[in-house]
mmCIF file of C-alpha atoms in Angstrom:
data_model
loop_
_atom_site.group_PDB
_atom_site.id
_atom_site.type_symbol
_atom_site.label_atom_id
_atom_site.label_comp_id
_atom_site.label_asym_id
_atom_site.label_seq_id
_atom_site.Cartn_x
_atom_site.Cartn_y
_atom_site.Cartn_z
ATOM 1 C CA MET A 30 -77.682 13.691 23.091
ATOM 2 C CA VAL A 31 -77.282 16.352 20.410
ATOM 3 C CA SER A 32 -78.046 15.895 16.703
ATOM 4 C CA MET A 33 -75.026 16.719 14.566
ATOM 5 C CA ARG A 34 -76.928 17.198 11.292
ATOM 6 C CA GLY A 35 -75.707 20.349 9.622
ATOM 7 C CA SER A 36 -73.315 21.191 12.466
ATOM 8 C CA VAL A 37 -70.056 20.667 10.606
ATOM 9 C CA GLY A 38 -67.627 23.319 11.708
ATOM 10 C CA PRO A 39 -65.218 25.435 9.655
ATOM 11 C CA ARG A 40 -62.044 23.964 8.245
ATOM 12 C CA GLY A 41 -58.609 25.348 8.961
ATOM 13 C CA THR A 42 -55.423 24.873 10.893
ATOM 14 C CA SER A 43 -57.031 26.298 14.027
ATOM 15 C CA VAL A 44 -59.443 23.381 14.250
ATOM 16 C CA ARG A 45 -58.094 20.524 16.332
ATOM 17 C CA ARG A 46 -57.358 17.378 14.363
ATOM 18 C CA VAL A 47 -59.910 15.326 16.259
ATOM 19 C CA ASP A 48 -62.614 17.912 15.538
ATOM 20 C CA ARG A 49 -61.706 17.951 11.864
ATOM 21 C CA LEU A 50 -61.947 14.178 11.683
ATOM 22 C CA ARG A 51 -65.244 14.146 13.586
ATOM 23 C CA ASP A 52 -66.784 16.734 11.280
ATOM 24 C CA ARG A 53 -65.667 14.912 8.161
ATOM 25 C CA LEU A 54 -67.007 11.637 9.538
ATOM 26 C CA ILE A 55 -70.408 13.268 10.045
ATOM 27 C CA GLU A 56 -70.382 14.472 6.438
ATOM 28 C CA TRP A 57 -69.547 10.994 5.162
ATOM 29 C CA CYS A 58 -72.029 9.147 7.381
ATOM 30 C CA GLU A 59 -74.907 11.397 6.392
ATOM 31 C CA ILE A 60 -74.446 10.287 2.777
ATOM 32 C CA PRO A 61 -76.673 7.191 2.610
ATOM 33 C CA SER A 62 -74.771 4.315 1.029
ATOM 34 C CA GLY A 63 -76.581 1.087 1.764
ATOM 35 C CA SER A 64 -75.420 -1.871 -0.321
ATOM 36 C CA ALA A 65 -78.550 -1.654 -2.517
ATOM 37 C CA ASP A 66 -78.612 2.157 -2.869
ATOM 38 C CA GLY A 67 -76.935 2.799 -6.220
ATOM 39 C CA ALA A 68 -77.334 6.567 -6.134
ATOM 40 C CA GLY A 69 -76.037 6.853 -2.587
ATOM 41 C CA LEU A 70 -73.096 4.588 -3.325
ATOM 42 C CA ASP A 71 -72.175 6.685 -6.361
ATOM 43 C CA ALA A 72 -72.309 9.842 -4.249
ATOM 44 C CA MET A 73 -70.076 8.308 -1.594
ATOM 45 C CA ALA A 74 -67.635 7.010 -4.216
ATOM 46 C CA ALA A 75 -67.274 10.536 -5.598
ATOM 47 C CA VAL A 76 -66.544 11.902 -2.117
ATOM 48 C CA LEU A 77 -63.883 9.233 -1.557
ATOM 49 C CA ARG A 78 -62.300 9.904 -4.929
ATOM 50 C CA ASP A 79 -61.909 13.568 -3.999
ATOM 51 C CA ALA A 80 -60.681 12.770 -0.491
ATOM 52 C CA PHE A 81 -57.932 10.402 -1.587
ATOM 53 C CA GLY A 82 -57.101 12.790 -4.385
ATOM 54 C CA GLU A 83 -55.831 15.080 -1.628
ATOM 55 C CA ILE A 84 -53.077 12.505 -0.979
ATOM 56 C CA THR A 85 -52.213 11.149 -4.428
ATOM 57 C CA PRO A 86 -53.187 12.070 -7.996
ATOM 58 C CA ALA A 87 -53.479 8.376 -8.880
ATOM 59 C CA VAL A 88 -57.127 7.818 -7.943
ATOM 60 C CA GLU A 89 -59.452 5.728 -10.106
ATOM 61 C CA HIS A 90 -63.043 4.523 -10.225
ATOM 62 C CA ASP A 91 -62.995 0.923 -11.437
ATOM 63 C CA GLY A 92 -66.334 -0.352 -12.685
ATOM 64 C CA LEU A 93 -67.505 -3.787 -11.571
ATOM 65 C CA ASP A 94 -69.669 -6.081 -13.684
ATOM 66 C CA GLY A 95 -72.978 -6.571 -11.900
ATOM 67 C CA ALA A 96 -72.210 -4.073 -9.127
ATOM 68 C CA LEU A 97 -74.220 -0.931 -8.405
ATOM 69 C CA ALA A 98 -71.157 1.262 -7.906
ATOM 70 C CA PRO A 99 -67.422 1.283 -8.610
ATOM 71 C CA VAL A 100 -64.379 0.312 -6.628
ATOM 72 C CA VAL A 101 -62.347 3.335 -5.520
ATOM 73 C CA ARG A 102 -58.637 2.703 -6.038
ATOM 74 C CA ALA A 103 -55.692 4.957 -5.131
ATOM 75 C CA ARG A 104 -51.984 4.263 -5.602
ATOM 76 C CA ALA A 105 -48.579 5.665 -4.723
ATOM 77 C CA ARG A 106 -45.121 4.417 -5.765
ATOM 78 C CA PRO A 107 -46.003 0.999 -7.238
ATOM 79 C CA ASP A 108 -42.291 0.370 -7.896
ATOM 80 C CA ALA A 109 -41.120 0.897 -4.292
ATOM 81 C CA PRO A 110 -39.414 -2.098 -2.631
ATOM 82 C CA VAL A 111 -42.172 -2.538 -0.006
ATOM 83 C CA GLN A 112 -45.821 -2.682 -1.099
ATOM 84 C CA VAL A 113 -48.817 -2.397 1.262
ATOM 85 C CA LEU A 114 -52.473 -2.984 0.394
ATOM 86 C CA LEU A 115 -55.070 -1.024 2.409
ATOM 87 C CA VAL A 116 -58.652 -2.273 2.042
ATOM 88 C CA GLY A 117 -62.034 -0.974 3.153
ATOM 89 C CA HIS A 118 -65.651 -0.681 2.036
ATOM 90 C CA TYR A 119 -68.047 2.217 1.685
ATOM 91 C CA ASP A 120 -71.364 0.387 1.670
ATOM 92 C CA THR A 121 -73.401 0.098 4.874
ATOM 93 C CA VAL A 122 -76.218 -2.192 5.993
ATOM 94 C CA TYR A 123 -78.757 0.645 6.323
ATOM 95 C CA THR A 124 -81.603 1.511 3.942
ATOM 96 C CA PRO A 125 -83.581 4.761 3.668
ATOM 97 C CA ASP A 126 -86.494 2.986 5.350
ATOM 98 C CA ASP A 127 -84.446 2.442 8.522
ATOM 99 C CA GLY A 128 -84.745 6.092 9.524
ATOM 100 C CA PHE A 129 -81.171 5.863 10.839
ATOM 101 C CA ASP A 130 -79.761 8.599 8.647
ATOM 102 C CA HIS A 131 -77.953 11.173 10.760
ATOM 103 C CA CYS A 132 -75.330 11.442 13.464
ATOM 104 C CA ILE A 133 -75.811 12.041 17.175
ATOM 105 C CA LEU A 134 -73.144 13.335 19.555
ATOM 106 C CA ILE A 135 -73.760 11.045 22.521
ATOM 107 C CA ASP A 136 -71.033 12.619 24.641
ATOM 108 C CA ASP A 137 -67.824 14.551 24.006
ATOM 109 C CA ASP A 138 -66.029 11.431 22.744
ATOM 110 C CA THR A 139 -68.850 9.285 21.365
ATOM 111 C CA LEU A 140 -70.541 9.726 18.009
ATOM 112 C CA GLY A 141 -73.511 7.636 16.928
ATOM 113 C CA GLY A 142 -74.669 7.262 13.360
ATOM 114 C CA PRO A 143 -74.906 5.015 10.290
ATOM 115 C CA GLY A 144 -71.443 3.771 9.391
ATOM 116 C CA VAL A 145 -69.508 5.727 12.029
ATOM 117 C CA ALA A 146 -67.718 2.505 12.946
ATOM 118 C CA ASP A 147 -68.473 0.130 10.072
ATOM 119 C CA MET A 148 -66.723 1.539 8.317
ATOM 120 C CA LYS A 149 -66.630 5.161 7.293
ATOM 121 C CA GLY A 150 -64.756 5.827 10.514
ATOM 122 C CA GLY A 151 -62.240 3.219 9.388
ATOM 123 C CA LEU A 152 -61.909 4.883 5.993
ATOM 124 C CA LEU A 153 -61.039 8.130 7.751
ATOM 125 C CA VAL A 154 -58.410 6.333 9.833
ATOM 126 C CA MET A 155 -56.952 4.979 6.591
ATOM 127 C CA HIS A 156 -57.026 8.410 4.948
ATOM 128 C CA GLU A 157 -55.467 10.182 7.922
ATOM 129 C CA ALA A 158 -52.731 7.551 8.301
ATOM 130 C CA LEU A 159 -51.727 7.838 4.642
ATOM 131 C CA ALA A 160 -51.809 11.635 4.743
ATOM 132 C CA ARG A 161 -49.425 11.595 7.705
ATOM 133 C CA PHE A 162 -47.210 8.942 6.124
ATOM 134 C CA GLU A 163 -46.880 11.002 2.941
ATOM 135 C CA GLU A 164 -45.325 13.737 5.069
ATOM 136 C CA SER A 165 -42.645 11.303 6.302
ATOM 137 C CA PRO A 166 -39.209 10.966 4.668
ATOM 138 C CA ALA A 167 -39.727 7.192 4.881
ATOM 139 C CA ARG A 168 -42.388 7.332 2.173
ATOM 140 C CA GLU A 169 -39.983 6.802 -0.742
ATOM 141 C CA ALA A 170 -39.242 3.253 0.416
ATOM 142 C CA LEU A 171 -42.877 2.143 0.540
ATOM 143 C CA GLY A 172 -45.634 2.046 -2.035
ATOM 144 C CA TRP A 173 -49.271 1.566 -1.241
ATOM 145 C CA GLU A 174 -52.570 0.789 -2.885
ATOM 146 C CA VAL A 175 -56.005 1.620 -1.484
ATOM 147 C CA LEU A 176 -58.938 -0.544 -2.541
ATOM 148 C CA ILE A 177 -62.386 0.518 -1.267
ATOM 149 C CA VAL A 178 -65.278 -1.695 -2.396
ATOM 150 C CA PRO A 179 -69.068 -1.100 -2.588
ATOM 151 C CA ASP A 180 -70.335 -4.598 -1.753
ATOM 152 C CA GLU A 181 -68.533 -5.928 1.333
ATOM 153 C CA GLU A 182 -71.647 -5.954 3.502
ATOM 154 C CA ILE A 183 -73.277 -8.441 1.122
ATOM 155 C CA GLY A 184 -70.203 -10.688 0.933
ATOM 156 C CA SER A 185 -68.159 -8.892 -1.774
ATOM 157 C CA PRO A 186 -69.752 -10.926 -4.606
ATOM 158 C CA GLN A 187 -68.474 -8.629 -7.358
ATOM 159 C CA SER A 188 -65.277 -7.260 -5.806
ATOM 160 C CA PHE A 189 -63.660 -10.261 -4.112
ATOM 161 C CA HIS A 190 -61.604 -11.165 -7.185
ATOM 162 C CA LEU A 191 -60.110 -7.634 -7.274
ATOM 163 C CA VAL A 192 -59.101 -7.958 -3.624
ATOM 164 C CA ARG A 193 -57.458 -11.322 -4.241
ATOM 165 C CA GLU A 194 -55.658 -10.045 -7.345
ATOM 166 C CA ALA A 195 -54.357 -7.031 -5.428
ATOM 167 C CA ALA A 196 -53.223 -9.255 -2.550
ATOM 168 C CA ALA A 197 -50.919 -11.133 -4.924
ATOM 169 C CA ARG A 198 -48.816 -8.046 -5.689
ATOM 170 C CA HIS A 199 -48.299 -6.760 -2.146
ATOM 171 C CA HIS A 200 -46.214 -7.724 0.871
ATOM 172 C CA VAL A 201 -48.622 -6.651 3.647
ATOM 173 C CA GLY A 202 -52.370 -6.156 3.919
ATOM 174 C CA LEU A 203 -54.223 -3.767 6.253
ATOM 175 C CA VAL A 204 -58.008 -3.809 6.722
ATOM 176 C CA PHE A 205 -59.887 -0.962 8.382
ATOM 177 C CA GLU A 206 -62.888 -2.742 9.840
ATOM 178 C CA PRO A 207 -63.719 -1.412 13.337
ATOM 179 C CA ALA A 208 -61.753 -2.510 16.357
ATOM 180 C CA LEU A 209 -63.689 -4.215 19.125
ATOM 181 C CA PRO A 210 -65.362 -2.049 21.799
ATOM 182 C CA ASP A 211 -62.426 -2.595 24.179
ATOM 183 C CA GLY A 212 -59.915 -1.574 21.507
ATOM 184 C CA ARG A 213 -58.703 -5.028 20.495
ATOM 185 C CA VAL A 214 -58.008 -5.616 16.808
ATOM 186 C CA VAL A 215 -59.031 -8.713 14.879
ATOM 187 C CA ARG A 216 -56.918 -11.857 14.910
ATOM 188 C CA ALA A 217 -58.755 -14.714 13.143
ATOM 189 C CA ARG A 218 -62.199 -14.645 11.558
ATOM 190 C CA MET A 219 -64.742 -17.335 10.840
ATOM 191 C CA GLY A 220 -65.578 -18.046 7.230
ATOM 192 C CA THR A 221 -69.000 -16.754 6.232
ATOM 193 C CA GLY A 222 -71.674 -17.763 3.766
ATOM 194 C CA GLN A 223 -75.297 -18.671 3.290
ATOM 195 C CA ILE A 224 -77.390 -21.799 2.989
ATOM 196 C CA GLU A 225 -80.661 -21.704 1.064
ATOM 197 C CA ILE A 226 -83.193 -24.448 1.815
ATOM 198 C CA THR A 227 -86.199 -24.738 -0.486
ATOM 199 C CA ALA A 228 -89.126 -27.051 0.199
ATOM 200 C CA HIS A 229 -91.050 -28.275 -2.870
ATOM 201 C CA GLY A 230 -94.622 -29.080 -1.838
ATOM 202 C CA ARG A 231 -97.840 -29.607 -3.771
ATOM 203 C CA ALA A 232 -100.578 -27.003 -4.066
ATOM 204 C CA ALA A 233 -104.239 -27.839 -3.350
ATOM 205 C CA HIS A 234 -107.425 -26.067 -2.279
ATOM 206 C CA ALA A 235 -107.176 -25.586 1.498
ATOM 207 C CA GLY A 236 -110.895 -26.273 2.033
ATOM 208 C CA ARG A 237 -112.104 -28.534 -0.750
ATOM 209 C CA ASP A 238 -109.190 -30.964 -1.054
ATOM 210 C CA PRO A 239 -106.441 -30.281 1.520
ATOM 211 C CA ALA A 240 -105.333 -33.931 1.591
ATOM 212 C CA ALA A 241 -104.222 -33.649 -2.020
ATOM 213 C CA GLY A 242 -101.676 -31.023 -1.040
ATOM 214 C CA ARG A 243 -98.252 -31.287 0.524
ATOM 215 C CA ASN A 244 -97.565 -28.302 2.771
ATOM 216 C CA ALA A 245 -94.109 -26.900 2.022
ATOM 217 C CA ILE A 246 -94.198 -24.484 4.962
ATOM 218 C CA VAL A 247 -94.988 -27.218 7.498
ATOM 219 C CA ALA A 248 -92.227 -29.427 6.093
ATOM 220 C CA LEU A 249 -89.731 -26.568 6.147
ATOM 221 C CA ALA A 250 -90.666 -25.721 9.737
ATOM 222 C CA ASP A 251 -89.984 -29.339 10.681
ATOM 223 C CA LEU A 252 -86.571 -29.207 9.056
ATOM 224 C CA ILE A 253 -85.405 -25.864 10.442
ATOM 225 C CA ALA A 254 -86.426 -26.834 13.974
ATOM 226 C CA THR A 255 -83.834 -29.591 13.687
ATOM 227 C CA ALA A 256 -81.386 -27.400 11.775
ATOM 228 C CA ARG A 257 -81.029 -25.111 14.773
ATOM 229 C CA HIS A 258 -79.894 -28.031 16.930
ATOM 230 C CA ILE A 259 -77.446 -29.172 14.245
ATOM 231 C CA GLY A 260 -75.797 -25.763 14.329
ATOM 232 C CA ASP A 261 -75.738 -25.614 18.126
ATOM 233 C CA ALA A 262 -74.081 -29.028 18.355
ATOM 234 C CA ALA A 263 -71.407 -28.410 15.717
ATOM 235 C CA ASP A 264 -67.982 -27.341 16.929
ATOM 236 C CA GLY A 265 -66.727 -24.115 15.344
ATOM 237 C CA VAL A 266 -69.991 -23.334 13.536
ATOM 238 C CA LEU A 267 -72.609 -20.605 13.956
ATOM 239 C CA MET A 268 -75.942 -20.709 12.113
ATOM 240 C CA ASN A 269 -78.667 -18.084 12.078
ATOM 241 C CA ILE A 270 -82.003 -18.835 10.431
ATOM 242 C CA GLY A 271 -82.562 -15.307 9.215
ATOM 243 C CA VAL A 272 -85.278 -15.248 6.528
ATOM 244 C CA ILE A 273 -88.265 -17.507 5.851
ATOM 245 C CA SER A 274 -90.728 -17.076 2.990
ATOM 246 C CA GLY A 275 -93.350 -19.182 1.268
ATOM 247 C CA GLY A 276 -96.902 -19.663 0.107
ATOM 248 C CA ARG A 277 -98.999 -17.562 -2.249
ATOM 249 C CA ALA A 278 -102.521 -17.383 -0.787
ATOM 250 C CA VAL A 279 -104.036 -18.195 2.576
ATOM 251 C CA ASN A 280 -106.568 -20.617 1.076
ATOM 252 C CA VAL A 281 -103.976 -22.628 -0.860
ATOM 253 C CA VAL A 282 -101.821 -25.414 0.561
ATOM 254 C CA PRO A 283 -98.359 -23.879 -0.040
ATOM 255 C CA ASP A 284 -96.256 -25.599 -2.662
ATOM 256 C CA HIS A 285 -93.045 -23.759 -1.886
ATOM 257 C CA ALA A 286 -91.145 -22.342 1.102
ATOM 258 C CA THR A 287 -87.590 -21.106 1.508
ATOM 259 C CA ALA A 288 -85.284 -20.473 4.447
ATOM 260 C CA LEU A 289 -82.051 -18.485 4.274
ATOM 261 C CA ILE A 290 -79.474 -19.398 6.891
ATOM 262 C CA ASN A 291 -76.392 -17.353 7.686
ATOM 263 C CA LEU A 292 -73.448 -19.719 8.094
ATOM 264 C CA ARG A 293 -70.165 -19.040 9.896
ATOM 265 C CA ALA A 294 -67.459 -21.637 10.457
ATOM 266 C CA THR A 295 -63.848 -21.839 11.568
ATOM 267 C CA SER A 296 -63.048 -24.205 8.695
ATOM 268 C CA THR A 297 -64.437 -25.295 5.349
ATOM 269 C CA GLU A 298 -64.595 -28.868 6.655
ATOM 270 C CA ALA A 299 -66.806 -27.851 9.591
ATOM 271 C CA ALA A 300 -69.177 -26.034 7.248
ATOM 272 C CA GLN A 301 -69.390 -29.002 4.892
ATOM 273 C CA ALA A 302 -70.109 -31.330 7.806
ATOM 274 C CA VAL A 303 -73.066 -29.201 8.882
ATOM 275 C CA ILE A 304 -74.453 -29.052 5.343
ATOM 276 C CA GLY A 305 -74.123 -32.835 5.130
ATOM 277 C CA ALA A 306 -76.074 -33.203 8.383
ATOM 278 C CA LEU A 307 -78.777 -30.893 7.017
ATOM 279 C CA ARG A 308 -79.111 -33.008 3.879
ATOM 280 C CA LEU A 309 -79.406 -36.188 5.940
ATOM 281 C CA THR A 310 -82.077 -34.596 8.144
ATOM 282 C CA ALA A 311 -83.922 -33.329 5.079
ATOM 283 C CA ASP A 312 -84.162 -36.891 3.763
ATOM 284 C CA GLY A 313 -86.019 -37.903 6.922
ATOM 285 C CA VAL A 314 -88.363 -34.919 6.748
ATOM 286 C CA THR A 315 -89.116 -35.716 3.103
ATOM 287 C CA LYS A 316 -90.236 -39.208 4.081
ATOM 288 C CA ARG A 317 -92.582 -37.839 6.747
ATOM 289 C CA HIS A 318 -94.147 -35.074 4.669
ATOM 290 C CA GLU A 319 -93.617 -36.249 1.078
ATOM 291 C CA VAL A 320 -91.922 -32.897 0.417
ATOM 292 C CA PRO A 321 -88.471 -32.907 -1.202
ATOM 293 C CA PHE A 322 -85.873 -30.226 -0.487
ATOM 294 C CA THR A 323 -83.166 -28.414 -2.377
ATOM 295 C CA ILE A 324 -80.188 -27.332 -0.235
ATOM 296 C CA ALA A 325 -77.670 -24.980 -1.805
ATOM 297 C CA GLY A 326 -74.873 -22.690 -0.716
ATOM 298 C CA GLY A 327 -72.001 -22.813 1.727
ATOM 299 C CA LEU A 328 -69.061 -20.624 2.670
ATOM 300 C CA THR A 329 -68.446 -17.829 0.190
ATOM 301 C CA ARG A 330 -65.754 -16.094 2.234
ATOM 302 C CA PRO A 331 -63.020 -18.329 3.700
ATOM 303 C CA PRO A 332 -61.909 -18.279 7.332
ATOM 304 C CA LYS A 333 -59.130 -15.829 8.139
ATOM 305 C CA LEU A 334 -56.350 -17.914 9.624
ATOM 306 C CA ILE A 335 -53.196 -16.713 11.329
ATOM 307 C CA ASP A 336 -49.661 -17.555 10.204
ATOM 308 C CA ALA A 337 -46.210 -16.641 11.488
ATOM 309 C CA ALA A 338 -45.915 -13.637 9.156
ATOM 310 C CA THR A 339 -49.175 -12.186 10.451
ATOM 311 C CA LYS A 340 -48.016 -12.671 14.037
ATOM 312 C CA GLU A 341 -44.839 -10.784 13.158
ATOM 313 C CA LEU A 342 -46.923 -8.006 11.605
ATOM 314 C CA PHE A 343 -49.049 -7.703 14.734
ATOM 315 C CA ALA A 344 -45.884 -7.571 16.855
ATOM 316 C CA ARG A 345 -44.791 -4.523 14.852
ATOM 317 C CA TYR A 346 -48.192 -2.900 15.301
ATOM 318 C CA ARG A 347 -48.163 -3.626 19.010
ATOM 319 C CA ALA A 348 -44.686 -2.096 19.284
ATOM 320 C CA ALA A 349 -46.059 1.049 17.667
ATOM 321 C CA GLY A 350 -48.694 1.069 20.382
ATOM 322 C CA VAL A 351 -46.122 0.736 23.148
ATOM 323 C CA ALA A 352 -44.248 3.737 21.768
ATOM 324 C CA ARG A 353 -47.474 5.767 21.938
ATOM 325 C CA GLY A 354 -48.570 4.444 25.329
ATOM 326 C CA VAL A 355 -51.358 2.305 23.866
ATOM 327 C CA THR A 356 -51.695 -1.345 24.882
ATOM 328 C CA LEU A 357 -52.806 -3.367 21.861
ATOM 329 C CA ARG A 358 -54.286 -6.850 21.918
ATOM 330 C CA TRP A 359 -56.145 -8.941 19.377
ATOM 331 C CA ALA A 360 -59.019 -11.406 19.461
ATOM 332 C CA ASP A 361 -60.780 -13.947 17.264
ATOM 333 C CA VAL A 362 -64.205 -12.890 15.943
ATOM 334 C CA ALA A 363 -67.086 -14.495 14.057
ATOM 335 C CA GLY A 364 -67.732 -11.608 11.649
ATOM 336 C CA GLY A 365 -66.402 -11.711 8.099
ATOM 337 C CA SER A 366 -64.408 -9.161 6.116
ATOM 338 C CA ASP A 367 -62.305 -8.824 2.990
ATOM 339 C CA GLY A 368 -59.350 -9.546 5.257
ATOM 340 C CA SER A 369 -60.337 -13.199 4.955
ATOM 341 C CA ASN A 370 -59.928 -13.094 1.168
ATOM 342 C CA MET A 371 -56.580 -11.346 1.514
ATOM 343 C CA ALA A 372 -55.251 -13.856 4.043
ATOM 344 C CA HIS A 373 -56.564 -16.757 1.977
ATOM 345 C CA ALA A 374 -54.530 -15.402 -0.949
ATOM 346 C CA GLY A 375 -51.408 -15.703 1.228
ATOM 347 C CA LEU A 376 -51.022 -12.056 2.218
ATOM 348 C CA PRO A 377 -50.059 -11.348 5.851
ATOM 349 C CA THR A 378 -53.030 -9.227 6.925
ATOM 350 C CA LEU A 379 -53.920 -7.143 9.966
ATOM 351 C CA ASP A 380 -57.642 -6.538 10.408
ATOM 352 C CA GLY A 381 -59.739 -4.304 12.657
ATOM 353 C CA LEU A 382 -57.441 -1.286 12.321
ATOM 354 C CA GLY A 383 -60.317 1.195 12.178
ATOM 355 C CA VAL A 384 -62.062 3.130 14.902
ATOM 356 C CA VAL A 385 -62.980 1.689 18.278
ATOM 357 C CA GLY A 386 -66.689 1.102 17.841
ATOM 358 C CA ASP A 387 -69.775 -0.694 19.090
ATOM 359 C CA GLY A 388 -73.353 -1.491 18.098
ATOM 360 C CA ILE A 389 -72.533 -2.063 14.429
ATOM 361 C CA HIS A 390 -75.358 -3.160 12.112
ATOM 362 C CA SER A 391 -77.901 -1.570 14.454
ATOM 363 C CA PRO A 392 -79.321 1.871 15.311
ATOM 364 C CA ARG A 393 -76.959 1.793 18.318
ATOM 365 C CA GLU A 394 -73.838 2.042 16.122
ATOM 366 C CA ARG A 395 -71.278 4.378 17.628
ATOM 367 C CA CYS A 396 -67.554 5.105 17.711
ATOM 368 C CA ARG A 397 -65.022 6.659 20.042
ATOM 369 C CA ILE A 398 -64.098 9.912 18.315
ATOM 370 C CA SER A 399 -60.605 10.148 19.803
ATOM 371 C CA SER A 400 -59.785 6.698 18.447
ATOM 372 C CA MET A 401 -59.635 8.116 14.898
ATOM 373 C CA PRO A 402 -56.405 10.119 15.339
ATOM 374 C CA GLU A 403 -55.091 7.490 17.769
ATOM 375 C CA ARG A 404 -55.485 4.569 15.333
ATOM 376 C CA ALA A 405 -54.315 6.682 12.394
ATOM 377 C CA GLY A 406 -51.100 7.471 14.263
ATOM 378 C CA LEU A 407 -50.523 3.795 15.001
ATOM 379 C CA VAL A 408 -50.954 2.849 11.337
ATOM 380 C CA THR A 409 -48.650 5.668 10.271
ATOM 381 C CA ASP A 410 -45.958 4.391 12.636
ATOM 382 C CA LEU A 411 -46.477 0.849 11.317
ATOM 383 C CA LEU A 412 -46.013 2.071 7.738
ATOM 384 C CA VAL A 413 -42.863 3.964 8.659
ATOM 385 C CA GLY A 414 -41.509 0.820 10.302
ATOM 386 C CA LEU A 415 -42.369 -1.312 7.269
ATOM 387 C CA ALA A 416 -40.647 1.195 5.006
ATOM 388 C CA GLY A 417 -37.516 0.529 6.999
ATOM 389 C CA GLY A 418 -37.548 -3.153 6.023
#
């Protein structure tokens, strides 16, 4: 494997398109932009503003209340008869402490690095597709809006309303999350959210008077041991007990403990049923330990469901693949995206149109370099077809 830090080659028409895309992806991925890194996010937003300014002069930075960085928005022909919304995000899950901060050329067609697949590679697919489309005579019949948010990896808490508002004024939505490792795009998605369970114990001296205390950590451990089985038994639900915290000193009976559970469900009803089962179980644990619980949260991003219009949209995309000799399929996934918010707003939405990638959210993240021009060409052909009616 060869480190690609600082190896970006010269620009120019003599450089093959795939090399140009690879080099730009390295530049983008070596700008740290974790969801909590305000300075890095601002730097990446500036790069995106300049990049999309190459395609259209109508590029804006929209501030978000409570967010660390702006939404990057670009527009072309808002009065055209067909309107397409293209959505992505520029935050990643990586922090400076991860040490995963540069790109590695694993082989001639595989690049590893932070965000190469999720989803700076997807943003490059979006950019390349629009640049090609703007060279097409079909462009006058189709307007588009790009919306790139800084908080998708943490559930889009500040930007989701902008995505939903934009969905209402478009005919088609395209999301540039990575395709699956075998090239399939995303069909349906589970809804995603979080459950927070807090145990309220009673503090006491651990040596002098332990019986006067009520151990919040022990009670919480009792509850989450059962919670795992509740999730395993529920149909269409995934639960991950991801973070546990509690206590304040080793010689004090802990009076508080908290567990954060990642929740994914195929329907709101399934999620509510699991939360109801957790509350019922918590009542029993409270009786055993004399420790009450607070249970809060639920789905914050709805499931992405499939309707007839979305099936028709995928048929058009698949036809574009046939014309290029690419066999396209789709699959249901458990991961969330802003595509769920778009579909929930009633917009026919294709998701997973970015690079073919693997190992996302880990130091093994990688993408297939040649999939960038391939997927960009497919999206360009889809846009040309949509412009035709």
